[in-house]
Short mmCIF file of C-alpha atoms in Angstrom, two decimals:
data_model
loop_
_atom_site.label_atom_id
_atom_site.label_comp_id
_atom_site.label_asym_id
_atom_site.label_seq_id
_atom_site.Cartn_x
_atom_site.Cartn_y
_atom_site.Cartn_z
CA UNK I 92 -1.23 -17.70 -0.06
CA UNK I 93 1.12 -14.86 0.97
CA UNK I 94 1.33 -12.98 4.35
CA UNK I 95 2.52 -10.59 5.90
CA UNK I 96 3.00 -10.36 9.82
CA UNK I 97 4.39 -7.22 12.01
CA UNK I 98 4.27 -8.22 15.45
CA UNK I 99 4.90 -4.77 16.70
CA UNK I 100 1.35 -3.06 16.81
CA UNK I 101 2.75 0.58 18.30
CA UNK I 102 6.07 1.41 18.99
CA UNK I 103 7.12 4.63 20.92
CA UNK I 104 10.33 6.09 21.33
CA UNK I 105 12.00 8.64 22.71
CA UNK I 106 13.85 11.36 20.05
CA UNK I 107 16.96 10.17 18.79
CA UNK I 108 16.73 6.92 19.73
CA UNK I 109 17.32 3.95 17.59
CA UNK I 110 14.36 1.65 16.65
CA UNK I 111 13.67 -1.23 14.27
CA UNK I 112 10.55 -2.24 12.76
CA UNK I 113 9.85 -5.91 12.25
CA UNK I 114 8.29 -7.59 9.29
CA UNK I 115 7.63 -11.32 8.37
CA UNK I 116 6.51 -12.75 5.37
CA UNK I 117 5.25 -15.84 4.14
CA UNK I 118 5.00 -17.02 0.19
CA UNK I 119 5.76 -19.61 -2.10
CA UNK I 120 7.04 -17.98 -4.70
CA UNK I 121 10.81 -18.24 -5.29
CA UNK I 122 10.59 -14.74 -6.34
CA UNK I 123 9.12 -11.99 -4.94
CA UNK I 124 9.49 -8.21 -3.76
CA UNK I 125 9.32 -6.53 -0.42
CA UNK I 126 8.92 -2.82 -0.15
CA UNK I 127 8.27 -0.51 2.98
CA UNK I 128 6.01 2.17 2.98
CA UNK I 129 5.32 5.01 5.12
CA UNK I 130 1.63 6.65 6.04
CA UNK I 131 1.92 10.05 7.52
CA UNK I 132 -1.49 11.11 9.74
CA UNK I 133 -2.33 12.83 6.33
CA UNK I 134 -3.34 9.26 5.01
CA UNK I 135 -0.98 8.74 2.07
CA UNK I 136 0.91 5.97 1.44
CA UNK I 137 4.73 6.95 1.11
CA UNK I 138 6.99 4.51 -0.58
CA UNK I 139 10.55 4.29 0.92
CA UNK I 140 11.94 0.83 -0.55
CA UNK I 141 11.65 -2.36 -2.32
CA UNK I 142 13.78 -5.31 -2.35
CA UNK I 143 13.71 -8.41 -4.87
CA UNK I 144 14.23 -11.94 -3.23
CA UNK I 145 17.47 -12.31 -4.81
CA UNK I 146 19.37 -9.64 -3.81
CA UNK I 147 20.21 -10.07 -0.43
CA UNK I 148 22.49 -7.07 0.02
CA UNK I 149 20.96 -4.68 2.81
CA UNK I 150 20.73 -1.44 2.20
CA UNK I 151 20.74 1.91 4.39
CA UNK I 152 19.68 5.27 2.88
CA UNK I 153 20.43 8.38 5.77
CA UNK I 154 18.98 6.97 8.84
CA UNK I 155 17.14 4.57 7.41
CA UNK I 156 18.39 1.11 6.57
CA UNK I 157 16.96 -2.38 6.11
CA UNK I 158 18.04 -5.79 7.17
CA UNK I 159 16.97 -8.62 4.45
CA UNK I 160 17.52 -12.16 5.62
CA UNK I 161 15.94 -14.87 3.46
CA UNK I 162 16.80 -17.39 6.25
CA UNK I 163 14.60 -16.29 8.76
CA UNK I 164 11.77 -14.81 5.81
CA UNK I 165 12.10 -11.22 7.76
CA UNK I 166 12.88 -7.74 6.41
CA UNK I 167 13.21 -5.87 8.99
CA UNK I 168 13.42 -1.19 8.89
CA UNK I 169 15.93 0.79 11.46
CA UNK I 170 15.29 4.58 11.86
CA UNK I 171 19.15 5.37 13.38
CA UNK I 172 18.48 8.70 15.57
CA UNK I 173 14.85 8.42 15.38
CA UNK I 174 13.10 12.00 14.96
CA UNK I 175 9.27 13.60 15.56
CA UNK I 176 8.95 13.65 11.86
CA UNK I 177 9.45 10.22 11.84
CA UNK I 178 6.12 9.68 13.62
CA UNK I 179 3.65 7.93 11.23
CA UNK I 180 2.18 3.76 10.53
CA UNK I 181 4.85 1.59 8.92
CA UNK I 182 3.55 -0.71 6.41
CA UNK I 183 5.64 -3.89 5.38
CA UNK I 184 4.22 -5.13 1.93
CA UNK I 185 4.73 -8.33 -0.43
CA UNK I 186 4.08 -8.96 -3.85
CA UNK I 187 5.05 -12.05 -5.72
CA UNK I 188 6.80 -12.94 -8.73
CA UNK I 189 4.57 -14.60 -10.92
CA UNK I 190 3.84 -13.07 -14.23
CA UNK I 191 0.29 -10.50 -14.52
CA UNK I 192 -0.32 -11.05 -10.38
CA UNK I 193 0.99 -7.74 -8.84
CA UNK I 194 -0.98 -7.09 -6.05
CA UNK I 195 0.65 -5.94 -2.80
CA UNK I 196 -0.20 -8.02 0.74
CA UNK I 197 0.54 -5.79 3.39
CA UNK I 198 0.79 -6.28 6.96
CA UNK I 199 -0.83 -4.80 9.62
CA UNK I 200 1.23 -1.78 10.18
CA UNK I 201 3.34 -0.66 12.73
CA UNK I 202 2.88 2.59 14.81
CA UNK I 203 5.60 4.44 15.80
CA UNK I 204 5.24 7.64 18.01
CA UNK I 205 8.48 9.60 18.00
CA UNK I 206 8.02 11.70 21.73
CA UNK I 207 10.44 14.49 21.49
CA UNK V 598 6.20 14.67 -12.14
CA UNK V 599 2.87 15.19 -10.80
CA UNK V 600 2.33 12.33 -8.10
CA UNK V 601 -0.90 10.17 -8.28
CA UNK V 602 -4.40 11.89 -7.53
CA UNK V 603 -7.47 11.11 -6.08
CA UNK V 604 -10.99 12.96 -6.36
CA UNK V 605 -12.89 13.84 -4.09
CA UNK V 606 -10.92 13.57 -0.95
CA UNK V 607 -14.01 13.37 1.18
CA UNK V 608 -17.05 12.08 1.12
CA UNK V 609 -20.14 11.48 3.15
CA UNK V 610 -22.88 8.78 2.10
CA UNK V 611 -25.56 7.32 3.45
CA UNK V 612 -26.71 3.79 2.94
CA UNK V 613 -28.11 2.45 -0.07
CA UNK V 614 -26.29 4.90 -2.23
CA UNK V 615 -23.88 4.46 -4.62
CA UNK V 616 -20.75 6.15 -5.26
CA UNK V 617 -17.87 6.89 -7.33
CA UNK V 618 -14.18 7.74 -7.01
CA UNK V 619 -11.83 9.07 -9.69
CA UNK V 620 -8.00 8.36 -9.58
CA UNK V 621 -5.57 10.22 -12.03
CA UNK V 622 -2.14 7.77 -11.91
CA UNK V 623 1.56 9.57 -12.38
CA UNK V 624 2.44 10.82 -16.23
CA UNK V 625 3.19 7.84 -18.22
CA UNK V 626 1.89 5.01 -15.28
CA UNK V 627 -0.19 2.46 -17.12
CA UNK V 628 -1.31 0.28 -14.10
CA UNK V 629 -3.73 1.52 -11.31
CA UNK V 630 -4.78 -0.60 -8.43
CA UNK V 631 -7.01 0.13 -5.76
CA UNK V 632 -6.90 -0.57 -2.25
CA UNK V 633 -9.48 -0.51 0.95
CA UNK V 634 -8.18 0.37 4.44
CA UNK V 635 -10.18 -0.07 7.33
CA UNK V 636 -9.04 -0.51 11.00
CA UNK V 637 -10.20 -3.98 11.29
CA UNK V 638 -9.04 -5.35 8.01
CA UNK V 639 -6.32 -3.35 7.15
CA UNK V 640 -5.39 -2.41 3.84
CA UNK V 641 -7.01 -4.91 1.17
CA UNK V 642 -6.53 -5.20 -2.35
CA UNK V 643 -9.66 -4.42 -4.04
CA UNK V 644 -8.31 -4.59 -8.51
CA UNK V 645 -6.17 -3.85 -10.85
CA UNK V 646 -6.36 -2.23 -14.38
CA UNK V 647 -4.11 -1.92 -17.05
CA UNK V 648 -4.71 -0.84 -20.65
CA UNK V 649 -8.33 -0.62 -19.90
CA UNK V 650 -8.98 -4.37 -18.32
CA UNK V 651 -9.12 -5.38 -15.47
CA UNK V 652 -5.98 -7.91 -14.79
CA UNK V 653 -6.58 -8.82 -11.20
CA UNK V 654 -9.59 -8.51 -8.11
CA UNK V 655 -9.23 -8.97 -5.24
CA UNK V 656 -11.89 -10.64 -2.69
CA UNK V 657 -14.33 -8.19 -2.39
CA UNK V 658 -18.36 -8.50 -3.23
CA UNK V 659 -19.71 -7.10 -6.86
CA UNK V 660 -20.64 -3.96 -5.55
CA UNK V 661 -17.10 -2.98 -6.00
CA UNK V 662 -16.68 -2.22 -9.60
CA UNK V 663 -14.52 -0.07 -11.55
CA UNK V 664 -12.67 0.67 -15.03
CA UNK V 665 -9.99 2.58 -16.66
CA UNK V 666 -9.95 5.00 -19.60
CA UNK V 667 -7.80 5.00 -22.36
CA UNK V 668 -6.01 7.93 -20.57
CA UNK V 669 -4.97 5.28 -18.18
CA UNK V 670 -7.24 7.20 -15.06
CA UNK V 671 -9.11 5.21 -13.69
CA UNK V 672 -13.00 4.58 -11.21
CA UNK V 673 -14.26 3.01 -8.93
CA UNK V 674 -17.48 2.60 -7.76
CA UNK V 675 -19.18 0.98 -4.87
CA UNK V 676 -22.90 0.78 -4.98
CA UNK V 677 -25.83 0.01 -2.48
CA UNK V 678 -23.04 1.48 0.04
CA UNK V 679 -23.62 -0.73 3.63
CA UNK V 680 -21.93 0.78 6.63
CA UNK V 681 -18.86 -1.51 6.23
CA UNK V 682 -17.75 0.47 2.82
CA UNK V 683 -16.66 3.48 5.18
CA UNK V 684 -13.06 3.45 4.75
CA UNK V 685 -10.02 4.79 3.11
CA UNK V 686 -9.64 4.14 -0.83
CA UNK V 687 -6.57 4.50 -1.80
CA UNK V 688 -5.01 4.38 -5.69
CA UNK V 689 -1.61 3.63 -6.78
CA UNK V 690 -0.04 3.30 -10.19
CA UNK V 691 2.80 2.09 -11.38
CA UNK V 692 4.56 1.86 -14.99
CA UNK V 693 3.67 -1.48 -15.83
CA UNK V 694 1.76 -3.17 -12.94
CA UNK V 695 4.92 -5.00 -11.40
CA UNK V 696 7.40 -2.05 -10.86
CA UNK V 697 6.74 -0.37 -7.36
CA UNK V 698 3.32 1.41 -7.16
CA UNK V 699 3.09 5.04 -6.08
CA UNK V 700 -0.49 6.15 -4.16
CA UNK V 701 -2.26 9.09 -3.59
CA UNK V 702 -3.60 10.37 -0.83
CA UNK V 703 -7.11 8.34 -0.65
CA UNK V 704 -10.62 9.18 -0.20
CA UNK V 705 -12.18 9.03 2.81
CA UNK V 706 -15.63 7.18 2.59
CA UNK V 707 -18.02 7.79 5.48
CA UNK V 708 -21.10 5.77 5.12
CA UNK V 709 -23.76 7.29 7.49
#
């Protein structure tokens, strides 16, 4: 069975702060995909990125960047310079690698209140 | 592109009835997959389609039905609605099923 656990239920920070966004995940599969999505008040689901298992590499797009360590099974999301717009649930999601199974396990979702 | 849409965007039930939702996936998208968020449970995969079947369900009870036309848009359907079904439905789609999936922006379910 896959999971998905973000420990962080709501996060609030203060305008142009920093904050990062924890995510842990549990499968069996030797491959598998991790994306991050973002859900505005307006109830859409807003995909930012996806990572496969075997590339490592960590990636930052803007203020936005994300820390991938197979080691520790975490893929964790920093906002650098955090701003109101940025206010919204962060949702970490899994799906695994075997063939005609694509269905996404999310977590629980992280809310993050940007206070200007 | 156009992104993924959902019809109607809100809707208002009461129990016993049945209902059904209507998801248009993103030009050339041959995969849709559905998904149930609810406070308690979070979001929940509810099935996949592509190319008219139904590849994958999730764990949900038979109430929860749905198909796909050969336009690749897809229903859903939940009938003798309890007041559990209120929720957010939300659709994706994606190119193939395991490329990243795209949603809309849901339909909210209130079950009265």
């Amino acid at each position: 069975a896959q999971k998905v656990t973000q420990a962080q239920t709501e996060i609030s920070v203060v305008e142009k702060e920093d904050v990062t966004l924890d995510c842990v995940y549990e499968t069996r599969d030797t491959t598998y995909y991790l994306f991050w999505y973002k859900q505005p008040p307006s109830g859409e689901l807003v995909f930012l990125i996806r990572r496969n298992s075997f590339d490592e590499q960590n990636e930052i797009s803007g203020r936005y960047s994300w820390n991938f360590q197979k080691s520790t099974s975490s893929f964790n999301f920093t906002i650098t310079a955090s701003q109101v717009v940025d206010s919204a649930v962060y949702f970490c999601a899994l799906r695994g690698g075997e063939a005609g199974s694509y269905q996404l396990t999310f977590g629980k979702g992280t809310k993050l209140s940007v206070i200007p | 592109k156009a992104g993924v849409t959902q019809t109607p965007r809100y809707l208002i039930k009461t129990r016993g009835q049945q209902v059904t939702l209507s998801c248009s996936p993103i030009s050339g998208h041959r995969s849709v997959s559905w998904y149930q968020q609810t406070p308690g449970q979070g979001l929940q995969f509810l099935f996949e389609y592509f190319s008219e079947t139904q590849r994958n369900k999730g764990n949900f009870p038979g109430r929860f039905s749905g198909r796909q036309f050969s336009n690749s848009r897809s229903e859903m359907n939940v009938s003798t609605l309890e007041l559990g079904d209120s929720a957010l439905y939300l659709c994706a789609s994606s190119y193939g099923g395991k490329e990243t999936q795209y949603f809309g922006p849901g339909t909210r379910l209130l079950v009265l």
